[in-house]
Tab-separated table of C-alpha atoms in Angstrom:
chain	number	residue	atom	x	y	z
A	189	MET	CA	12.505	2.795	-23.797
A	190	PRO	CA	11.728	0.561	-20.789
A	191	THR	CA	10.665	2.279	-17.611
A	192	LEU	CA	12.172	1.924	-14.176
A	193	VAL	CA	10.751	3.271	-10.906
A	194	MET	CA	13.242	4.262	-8.188
A	195	LYS	CA	12.022	5.411	-4.786
A	196	PHE	CA	14.334	7.178	-2.243
A	197	GLY	CA	13.283	7.390	1.349
A	198	GLY	CA	13.984	10.169	3.784
A	199	THR	CA	17.390	8.921	5.012
A	200	SER	CA	18.471	8.452	1.386
A	201	VAL	CA	17.833	12.125	0.632
A	202	ALA	CA	18.599	13.559	4.099
A	203	ASN	CA	21.046	16.195	2.845
A	204	LEU	CA	22.537	17.521	-0.391
A	205	ASP	CA	25.400	14.979	-0.360
A	206	ARG	CA	22.891	12.083	-0.130
A	207	ILE	CA	20.726	13.669	-2.877
A	208	ALA	CA	23.839	13.763	-5.054
A	209	ARG	CA	24.596	10.115	-4.252
A	210	ALA	CA	21.026	9.138	-5.157
A	211	ALA	CA	21.273	11.117	-8.386
A	212	LYS	CA	24.317	9.123	-9.393
A	213	ARG	CA	22.309	5.908	-8.997
A	214	VAL	CA	19.538	7.383	-11.177
A	215	ALA	CA	22.231	8.363	-13.788
A	216	ARG	CA	23.471	4.772	-13.955
A	217	GLU	CA	19.983	3.531	-14.840
A	218	VAL	CA	19.546	6.229	-17.477
A	219	ALA	CA	22.936	5.075	-18.932
A	220	ASN	CA	21.448	1.541	-18.980
A	221	GLY	CA	18.741	2.700	-21.285
A	222	TYR	CA	15.824	3.334	-18.940
A	223	ASP	CA	13.360	6.194	-18.727
A	224	VAL	CA	13.274	6.695	-14.971
A	225	ILE	CA	10.507	7.827	-12.677
A	226	VAL	CA	11.996	8.794	-9.336
A	227	ILE	CA	9.750	9.034	-6.316
A	228	VAL	CA	11.216	11.006	-3.409
A	229	SER	CA	10.276	11.447	0.268
A	230	ALA	CA	10.935	14.517	2.264
A	231	MET	CA	14.410	14.934	3.728
A	232	SER	CA	14.696	12.893	6.961
A	233	GLY	CA	13.017	14.597	9.877
A	234	LYS	CA	11.352	17.285	7.751
A	235	THR	CA	7.830	15.800	7.751
A	236	ASN	CA	7.912	15.451	11.623
A	237	GLU	CA	8.988	19.089	11.770
A	238	LEU	CA	6.127	20.202	9.570
A	239	VAL	CA	3.629	18.150	11.523
A	240	GLY	CA	4.938	19.706	14.732
A	241	TRP	CA	4.447	23.214	13.369
A	242	VAL	CA	0.808	22.341	12.330
A	243	GLU	CA	-0.018	21.003	15.754
A	244	GLU	CA	1.570	23.936	17.578
A	245	THR	CA	-0.294	26.402	15.408
A	246	SER	CA	-3.721	24.662	15.423
A	247	PRO	CA	-4.244	21.646	17.686
A	248	LEU	CA	-7.661	21.012	16.087
A	249	TYR	CA	-6.297	21.706	12.582
A	250	ASP	CA	-8.162	21.751	9.186
A	251	ALA	CA	-7.000	18.469	7.542
A	252	ARG	CA	-6.894	20.246	4.143
A	253	GLU	CA	-4.346	22.757	5.345
A	254	TYR	CA	-2.450	19.930	7.151
A	255	ASP	CA	-2.019	18.207	3.787
A	256	ALA	CA	-0.971	21.465	2.084
A	257	ILE	CA	1.767	21.980	4.683
A	258	VAL	CA	3.141	18.491	5.255
A	259	SER	CA	3.351	17.688	1.570
A	260	SER	CA	5.793	20.541	0.971
A	261	GLY	CA	8.743	18.540	2.199
A	262	GLU	CA	8.533	16.203	-0.814
A	263	ASN	CA	8.312	19.205	-3.163
A	264	VAL	CA	11.660	20.541	-1.982
A	265	THR	CA	13.352	17.157	-2.372
A	266	ALA	CA	11.936	16.679	-5.874
A	267	GLY	CA	13.132	20.096	-7.041
A	268	LEU	CA	16.689	19.572	-5.593
A	269	MET	CA	16.947	16.084	-7.192
A	270	ALA	CA	15.889	17.437	-10.591
A	271	LEU	CA	18.448	20.284	-10.260
A	272	ARG	CA	21.240	17.833	-9.315
A	273	LEU	CA	20.391	15.641	-12.353
A	274	GLN	CA	20.359	18.668	-14.614
A	275	GLU	CA	23.831	19.588	-13.379
A	276	MET	CA	24.832	16.114	-14.495
A	277	ASP	CA	23.460	16.886	-18.041
A	278	ILE	CA	20.529	14.572	-17.595
A	279	PRO	CA	17.233	15.956	-18.816
A	280	ALA	CA	15.074	15.881	-15.630
A	281	ARG	CA	12.003	17.635	-14.408
A	282	SER	CA	10.324	17.670	-11.003
A	283	TRP	CA	6.579	16.863	-10.738
A	284	GLN	CA	4.289	17.603	-7.863
A	285	GLY	CA	1.251	15.294	-7.393
A	286	TRP	CA	-1.251	17.718	-8.931
A	287	GLN	CA	0.887	18.078	-12.058
A	288	VAL	CA	0.847	14.367	-12.915
A	289	PRO	CA	-2.067	14.407	-11.840
A	290	LEU	CA	-2.175	11.645	-9.174
A	291	LYS	CA	-5.854	11.519	-8.410
A	292	THR	CA	-6.999	10.484	-4.940
A	293	THR	CA	-10.004	10.313	-2.681
A	294	SER	CA	-10.799	13.265	-0.431
A	295	ALA	CA	-9.832	11.574	2.867
A	296	HIS	CA	-7.244	14.134	3.787
A	297	SER	CA	-4.091	12.769	5.499
A	298	SER	CA	-5.109	9.196	4.541
A	299	ALA	CA	-6.205	9.481	0.917
A	300	ARG	CA	-6.255	6.482	-1.421
A	301	ILE	CA	-5.046	6.546	-5.008
A	302	GLU	CA	-7.783	6.443	-7.588
A	303	ASP	CA	-5.953	6.988	-10.864
A	304	ILE	CA	-2.552	8.007	-12.317
A	305	PRO	CA	-3.000	9.174	-15.916
A	306	THR	CA	0.276	8.580	-17.839
A	307	ASP	CA	-0.227	11.099	-20.689
A	308	ASN	CA	1.617	14.145	-19.272
A	309	ILE	CA	4.766	12.288	-18.158
A	310	ASN	CA	4.896	10.139	-21.242
A	311	ALA	CA	4.550	13.198	-23.423
A	312	LYS	CA	7.621	14.727	-21.717
A	313	PHE	CA	9.557	11.452	-22.144
A	314	ALA	CA	8.692	11.571	-25.865
A	315	GLU	CA	10.097	15.106	-25.963
A	316	GLY	CA	13.446	13.972	-24.457
A	317	MET	CA	13.015	14.073	-20.753
A	318	ARG	CA	14.815	11.065	-19.270
A	319	VAL	CA	13.889	11.415	-15.594
A	320	ALA	CA	10.635	12.480	-13.935
A	321	VAL	CA	11.243	13.272	-10.329
A	322	VAL	CA	7.875	12.963	-8.620
A	323	ALA	CA	7.068	14.145	-5.056
A	324	GLY	CA	5.851	11.067	-3.190
A	325	PHE	CA	3.111	10.867	-0.574
A	326	GLN	CA	0.826	13.381	-2.283
A	327	GLY	CA	-1.889	13.793	-4.902
A	328	ILE	CA	-4.950	15.850	-5.727
A	329	SER	CA	-8.524	15.221	-4.575
A	330	SER	CA	-11.679	15.534	-6.704
A	331	GLU	CA	-12.169	18.939	-5.066
A	332	GLY	CA	-8.857	20.145	-6.454
A	333	ARG	CA	-7.079	20.213	-3.078
A	334	ILE	CA	-3.695	18.737	-2.261
A	335	SER	CA	-4.086	15.362	-0.483
A	336	THR	CA	-1.671	13.065	1.268
A	337	LEU	CA	-1.574	9.302	1.516
A	338	GLY	CA	-0.639	8.828	5.149
A	339	ARG	CA	2.796	8.205	6.645
A	340	GLY	CA	4.979	6.000	4.498
A	341	GLY	CA	2.886	6.873	1.506
A	342	SER	CA	5.843	7.390	-0.769
A	343	ASP	CA	6.269	3.618	-0.954
A	344	THR	CA	2.639	3.392	-2.142
A	345	THR	CA	3.250	6.197	-4.660
A	346	ALA	CA	6.198	4.336	-6.107
A	347	VAL	CA	4.404	1.031	-6.553
A	348	ALA	CA	1.342	2.774	-8.054
A	349	PHE	CA	3.497	4.532	-10.595
A	350	ALA	CA	5.251	1.241	-11.476
A	351	ALA	CA	1.828	-0.348	-12.046
A	352	ALA	CA	0.517	2.613	-14.100
A	353	PHE	CA	3.543	2.877	-16.376
A	354	GLY	CA	4.125	-0.870	-16.680
A	355	ALA	CA	7.606	-0.424	-15.217
A	356	GLU	CA	10.083	-3.299	-15.427
A	357	ARG	CA	10.743	-3.070	-11.727
A	358	CYS	CA	10.261	-0.806	-8.710
A	359	ASP	CA	13.425	-0.221	-6.681
A	360	ILE	CA	12.873	0.974	-3.069
A	361	TYR	CA	16.086	2.587	-1.690
A	362	THR	CA	16.188	2.860	2.097
A	363	ASP	CA	18.652	2.711	5.028
A	364	VAL	CA	18.616	-1.179	5.155
A	365	ASP	CA	20.099	-3.485	2.579
A	366	GLY	CA	17.093	-5.710	2.136
A	367	VAL	CA	14.458	-7.793	3.968
A	368	TYR	CA	15.847	-9.957	6.805
A	369	THR	CA	14.512	-13.086	8.482
A	370	THR	CA	13.981	-10.924	11.515
A	371	ASP	CA	15.297	-7.698	13.024
A	372	PRO	CA	19.154	-8.013	13.060
A	373	ARG	CA	19.215	-5.752	16.127
A	374	ILE	CA	17.478	-8.555	18.030
A	375	ALA	CA	18.763	-11.719	16.451
A	376	SER	CA	22.429	-11.531	15.433
A	377	LYS	CA	21.955	-14.556	13.117
A	378	ALA	CA	19.293	-12.822	11.080
A	379	ARG	CA	19.904	-13.383	7.354
A	380	LYS	CA	19.102	-11.161	4.380
A	381	LEU	CA	16.626	-12.845	2.025
A	382	ASP	CA	17.454	-12.788	-1.701
A	383	ARG	CA	13.746	-13.193	-2.584
A	384	ILE	CA	10.448	-13.183	-0.655
A	385	ALA	CA	6.935	-13.776	-1.854
A	386	PHE	CA	4.409	-10.896	-1.886
A	387	GLU	CA	2.124	-12.700	0.580
A	388	GLU	CA	4.980	-13.224	3.015
A	389	MET	CA	6.125	-9.605	2.759
A	390	LEU	CA	2.562	-8.386	3.258
A	391	GLU	CA	2.195	-10.420	6.451
A	392	LEU	CA	5.586	-9.293	7.778
A	393	ALA	CA	4.825	-5.652	6.944
A	394	SER	CA	1.409	-5.833	8.679
A	395	LEU	CA	2.889	-7.610	11.675
A	396	GLY	CA	5.446	-4.973	12.529
A	397	ALA	CA	8.334	-5.214	9.977
A	398	LYS	CA	9.114	-1.566	9.116
A	399	VAL	CA	10.811	-2.113	5.711
A	400	LEU	CA	7.814	-1.476	3.461
A	401	GLN	CA	4.397	0.151	4.035
A	402	THR	CA	1.655	-2.455	4.018
A	403	ARG	CA	-0.406	-0.618	1.384
A	404	SER	CA	2.568	-0.623	-0.981
A	405	VAL	CA	2.915	-4.416	-0.784
A	406	GLU	CA	-0.866	-4.899	-1.276
A	407	LEU	CA	-0.646	-2.836	-4.479
A	408	ALA	CA	2.470	-4.674	-5.663
A	409	MET	CA	0.759	-8.037	-5.146
A	410	ARG	CA	-2.414	-6.898	-6.897
A	411	TYR	CA	-0.650	-5.620	-9.951
A	412	LYS	CA	2.314	-7.995	-9.976
A	413	VAL	CA	4.894	-5.245	-9.559
A	414	ARG	CA	8.316	-6.686	-8.912
A	415	LEU	CA	9.787	-4.799	-5.959
A	416	ARG	CA	13.423	-4.649	-4.941
A	417	VAL	CA	14.394	-3.359	-1.504
A	418	LEU	CA	18.027	-2.156	-1.250
A	419	SER	CA	20.297	0.234	0.530
A	420	SER	CA	21.230	3.652	-0.598
A	421	PHE	CA	24.508	3.325	1.109
A	422	GLU	CA	26.002	0.259	-0.552
A	423	GLU	CA	27.337	-0.116	-4.060
A	424	PRO	CA	24.744	-1.525	-6.400
A	425	SER	CA	25.090	-5.060	-7.753
A	426	GLU	CA	22.962	-7.668	-9.512
A	427	SER	CA	22.489	-9.508	-6.198
A	428	ALA	CA	21.907	-6.436	-4.034
A	429	GLY	CA	18.867	-6.129	-1.881
A	430	THR	CA	15.782	-8.413	-1.690
A	431	LEU	CA	13.352	-9.014	-4.487
A	432	VAL	CA	9.683	-9.091	-3.480
A	433	CYS	CA	7.973	-11.097	-6.242
A	434	ASP	CA	5.391	-13.685	-7.137
A	435	GLU	CA	5.504	-17.021	-5.391
A	436	GLU	CA	6.192	-18.749	-8.755
A	437	GLU	CA	9.524	-16.879	-9.064
A	438	ILE	CA	10.927	-18.557	-5.909
A	439	MET	CA	12.364	-22.010	-6.633
A	440	GLU	CA	12.862	-23.164	-2.985
A	441	SER	CA	12.122	-21.487	0.295
A	442	ASN	CA	12.129	-22.301	3.965
A	443	VAL	CA	8.901	-23.384	5.552
A	444	VAL	CA	9.061	-20.185	7.695
A	445	ALA	CA	10.406	-17.073	5.933
A	446	GLY	CA	10.699	-14.732	8.959
A	447	VAL	CA	9.803	-13.750	12.487
A	448	ALA	CA	7.961	-10.456	13.037
A	449	TYR	CA	7.076	-8.673	16.189
A	450	SER	CA	5.046	-5.732	17.401
A	451	ARG	CA	6.080	-4.321	20.764
A	452	ASP	CA	3.322	-1.915	21.656
A	453	GLU	CA	0.317	-4.134	21.923
A	454	ALA	CA	-2.429	-4.395	24.555
A	455	LYS	CA	-4.817	-7.126	25.477
A	456	MET	CA	-8.356	-6.197	26.542
A	457	THR	CA	-10.928	-8.724	27.910
A	458	LEU	CA	-14.651	-8.127	28.499
A	459	ILE	CA	-15.561	-10.383	31.400
A	460	SER	CA	-18.906	-12.090	31.384
A	461	VAL	CA	-20.614	-10.791	28.234
A	462	ALA	CA	-24.094	-11.983	27.453
A	463	ASP	CA	-23.675	-14.728	24.786
A	464	ARG	CA	-26.361	-13.995	22.216
A	465	PRO	CA	-26.597	-13.562	18.411
A	466	GLY	CA	-25.082	-10.215	17.370
A	467	ILE	CA	-22.933	-9.692	20.445
A	468	ALA	CA	-19.724	-9.600	18.405
A	469	ALA	CA	-21.162	-6.836	16.129
A	470	ALA	CA	-22.369	-4.972	19.254
A	471	ILE	CA	-18.759	-4.989	20.637
A	472	PHE	CA	-16.669	-4.485	17.483
A	473	GLY	CA	-18.948	-2.042	15.759
A	474	PRO	CA	-18.352	0.751	18.427
A	475	LEU	CA	-14.641	-0.101	18.445
A	476	SER	CA	-14.493	0.377	14.692
A	477	GLU	CA	-16.429	3.674	14.903
A	478	ALA	CA	-13.960	4.870	17.600
A	479	GLY	CA	-11.061	4.157	15.225
A	480	VAL	CA	-9.642	1.262	17.306
A	481	ASN	CA	-7.556	-1.088	15.215
A	482	VAL	CA	-8.547	-4.466	16.569
A	483	ASP	CA	-6.296	-7.415	15.726
A	484	MET	CA	-6.440	-10.768	17.569
A	485	ILE	CA	-9.935	-11.880	18.791
A	486	VAL	CA	-10.695	-14.769	21.082
A	487	GLN	CA	-14.075	-15.809	22.550
A	488	ASN	CA	-14.183	-18.239	25.417
A	489	ILE	CA	-16.657	-21.139	25.632
A	490	SER	CA	-20.063	-19.949	26.828
A	491	GLU	CA	-21.152	-20.901	30.305
A	492	GLU	CA	-24.661	-20.204	31.612
A	493	GLY	CA	-25.274	-17.824	28.794
A	494	ARG	CA	-22.210	-15.695	29.551
A	495	THR	CA	-18.775	-15.589	27.842
A	496	ASP	CA	-15.497	-13.667	27.869
A	497	MET	CA	-14.348	-11.764	24.760
A	498	THR	CA	-10.645	-10.937	24.358
A	499	PHE	CA	-9.090	-8.748	21.690
A	500	SER	CA	-5.772	-6.965	21.075
A	501	CYS	CA	-5.162	-3.500	19.861
A	502	PRO	CA	-2.251	-0.903	19.759
A	503	VAL	CA	-1.460	0.255	23.310
A	504	ASP	CA	-2.034	3.884	22.390
A	505	GLN	CA	-5.693	3.071	21.547
A	506	VAL	CA	-6.546	1.485	24.913
A	507	LEU	CA	-8.215	4.555	26.314
A	508	ARG	CA	-10.261	5.017	23.168
A	509	ALA	CA	-11.359	1.406	23.280
A	510	ALA	CA	-12.272	1.515	26.957
A	511	ARG	CA	-14.367	4.654	26.372
A	512	ALA	CA	-16.163	3.035	23.443
A	513	MET	CA	-16.961	-0.043	25.551
A	514	GLU	CA	-18.214	1.923	28.471
A	515	GLU	CA	-20.405	4.060	26.251
A	516	ALA	CA	-21.841	0.908	24.558
A	517	LYS	CA	-22.625	-0.535	28.029
A	518	SER	CA	-24.260	2.627	29.319
A	519	SER	CA	-26.458	2.778	26.176
A	520	GLY	CA	-27.551	-0.807	26.743
A	521	HIS	CA	-26.016	-2.260	23.561
A	522	ILE	CA	-23.798	-4.598	25.498
A	523	ASN	CA	-23.681	-5.910	29.095
A	524	PHE	CA	-20.439	-7.082	30.694
A	525	HIS	CA	-19.187	-7.472	34.260
A	526	ASP	CA	-15.713	-5.915	33.890
A	527	LEU	CA	-13.100	-4.758	31.353
A	528	VAL	CA	-9.611	-5.998	32.114
A	529	THR	CA	-6.616	-4.501	30.277
A	530	ASP	CA	-3.038	-5.788	30.004
A	531	ASP	CA	-0.947	-3.129	28.294
A	532	ALA	CA	2.378	-4.906	28.761
A	533	VAL	CA	2.166	-7.489	25.963
A	534	ALA	CA	3.832	-8.015	22.610
A	535	LYS	CA	2.872	-9.875	19.477
A	536	VAL	CA	5.351	-12.288	17.914
A	537	SER	CA	4.630	-14.010	14.630
A	538	VAL	CA	6.195	-16.591	12.266
A	539	VAL	CA	5.389	-16.218	8.587
A	540	GLY	CA	5.944	-18.468	5.605
A	541	ILE	CA	4.142	-19.723	2.449
A	542	GLY	CA	5.700	-23.131	3.146
A	543	MET	CA	3.325	-23.520	6.098
A	544	ARG	CA	0.561	-24.262	3.624
A	545	SER	CA	2.028	-27.665	2.924
A	546	HIS	CA	3.942	-28.535	6.049
A	547	ALA	CA	2.411	-29.782	9.334
A	548	GLY	CA	3.960	-29.242	12.736
A	549	VAL	CA	4.885	-25.557	12.492
A	550	ALA	CA	2.594	-24.536	15.357
A	551	ALA	CA	3.866	-27.406	17.533
A	552	GLN	CA	7.456	-26.427	16.823
A	553	MET	CA	6.712	-22.757	17.627
A	554	PHE	CA	4.935	-23.550	20.856
A	555	LYS	CA	7.670	-25.902	21.986
A	556	ALA	CA	10.345	-23.297	21.379
A	557	LEU	CA	8.445	-20.806	23.524
A	558	HIS	CA	7.757	-23.412	26.207
A	559	ASP	CA	11.465	-24.302	26.414
A	560	GLU	CA	12.249	-20.691	27.216
A	561	GLY	CA	9.490	-20.509	29.831
A	562	ILE	CA	7.354	-18.083	27.837
A	563	ASN	CA	3.573	-18.265	28.478
A	564	ILE	CA	1.255	-17.685	25.497
A	565	LYS	CA	-1.788	-15.449	26.216
A	566	VAL	CA	-3.549	-15.482	22.853
A	567	ILE	CA	-2.999	-17.386	19.586
A	568	THR	CA	-4.288	-16.592	16.055
A	569	THR	CA	-3.463	-18.350	12.774
A	570	SER	CA	-3.901	-17.911	9.095
A	571	GLU	CA	-2.795	-20.074	6.143
A	572	ILE	CA	0.766	-18.646	6.291
A	573	LYS	CA	1.036	-17.105	9.753
A	574	ILE	CA	0.869	-17.945	13.412
A	575	SER	CA	0.806	-15.022	15.935
A	576	VAL	CA	0.921	-15.123	19.690
A	577	LEU	CA	0.561	-12.513	22.408
A	578	ILE	CA	3.154	-12.845	25.223
A	579	ASP	CA	4.497	-10.680	28.046
A	580	ARG	CA	6.451	-7.828	26.499
A	581	LYS	CA	9.521	-8.475	28.665
A	582	TYR	CA	10.013	-11.752	26.840
A	583	MET	CA	9.621	-10.427	23.351
A	584	GLU	CA	13.313	-10.352	22.335
A	585	LEU	CA	13.934	-13.730	23.841
A	586	ALA	CA	10.956	-15.134	21.906
A	587	VAL	CA	12.165	-13.725	18.634
A	588	GLN	CA	15.643	-15.191	19.121
A	589	ALA	CA	14.202	-18.606	20.183
A	590	LEU	CA	11.956	-18.854	17.126
A	591	HIS	CA	14.692	-17.765	14.817
A	592	ASP	CA	16.900	-20.543	16.175
A	593	ALA	CA	14.121	-23.148	16.294
A	594	PHE	CA	13.364	-22.735	12.579
A	595	GLU	CA	16.978	-22.338	11.631
A	596	LEU	CA	16.378	-19.180	9.637
A	597	GLU	CA	20.007	-18.375	9.451
A	598	LYS	CA	20.262	-21.202	6.852
A	599	ALA	CA	19.093	-20.705	3.282
A	600	ALA	CA	16.683	-23.294	1.750
């Protein structure tokens, strides 16, 4: 039988009633002739509760025990879902990561998937099992310890299973009914997209859209896994949700697919850095070692052998970045006059594969921001993305202005 992967997020399995509702959706797909692999998250709020218990018990916790504890939420959901399906006379069995086994690296709390052997689950399908309910977010390391994939890792689990089992599709059930042109809470005209290309979704996810975890989209793009994002709380239909697919599957699309934003950004500038070969490595090497996630980078024109270097990072990493720069300065690796931080900025981006073949997108974007009196602090571009840093207080206005400027409320 063909295989379908269905993933249910925390809000979709938040209580027994919602688990029962999710089970009915699974039952429909079984009736449609699929063998179904269901990936479940922990019930909404449970992972945060478990993390809180760990931090209260041991602030400098052992990462291996952290994984053993926080992965337990998914085990509970998987067992309850399997029991609910059995009550509906559907042959179902729960699977923890080690039983599959989903093999990962040993980087506890941020492990990466190395292999998903299909033999064990396929053997049970051959014996009559119709649904394998797999605990998401978890696997087993080469040392035989439980490992977790990082927050949002159940999305990655689902896509990886779809790739490993050659699934017809991977359906991600969540609390939103698809991917929108921007956040509907900010722009009332935001429109649900019927389809979006992998590359566009990857950019939107990495730029702040919370619908899918970035790693899951990367996997889907690499293995050509067709993803469908849809709501657990609406009746299913052929046109429900948003299909994330290959660019070739989209007949016509707008030049810009969506507007993304990231609210909690900071801009840091090293004033008067010696302009010499290797200076960028001397700056960004220590930042990387300190775990600072550097995003936008701009270097000013050199004057009298000195230059300014600006970069952005998450606002909660500013202190870490400042410490790394001061340590690099005191050790003599870099020499700068001052470090200036602006922790009240936001990043706003427009994304679209149509930008590859259409000129003028940047000009249109900058004009829309100018018309609203919004000053741009930093600009970066790629083939299908333009991002700007602006004052955080103008973020919502910028999102609305760009959505209107590119008429994203209209379908192609």
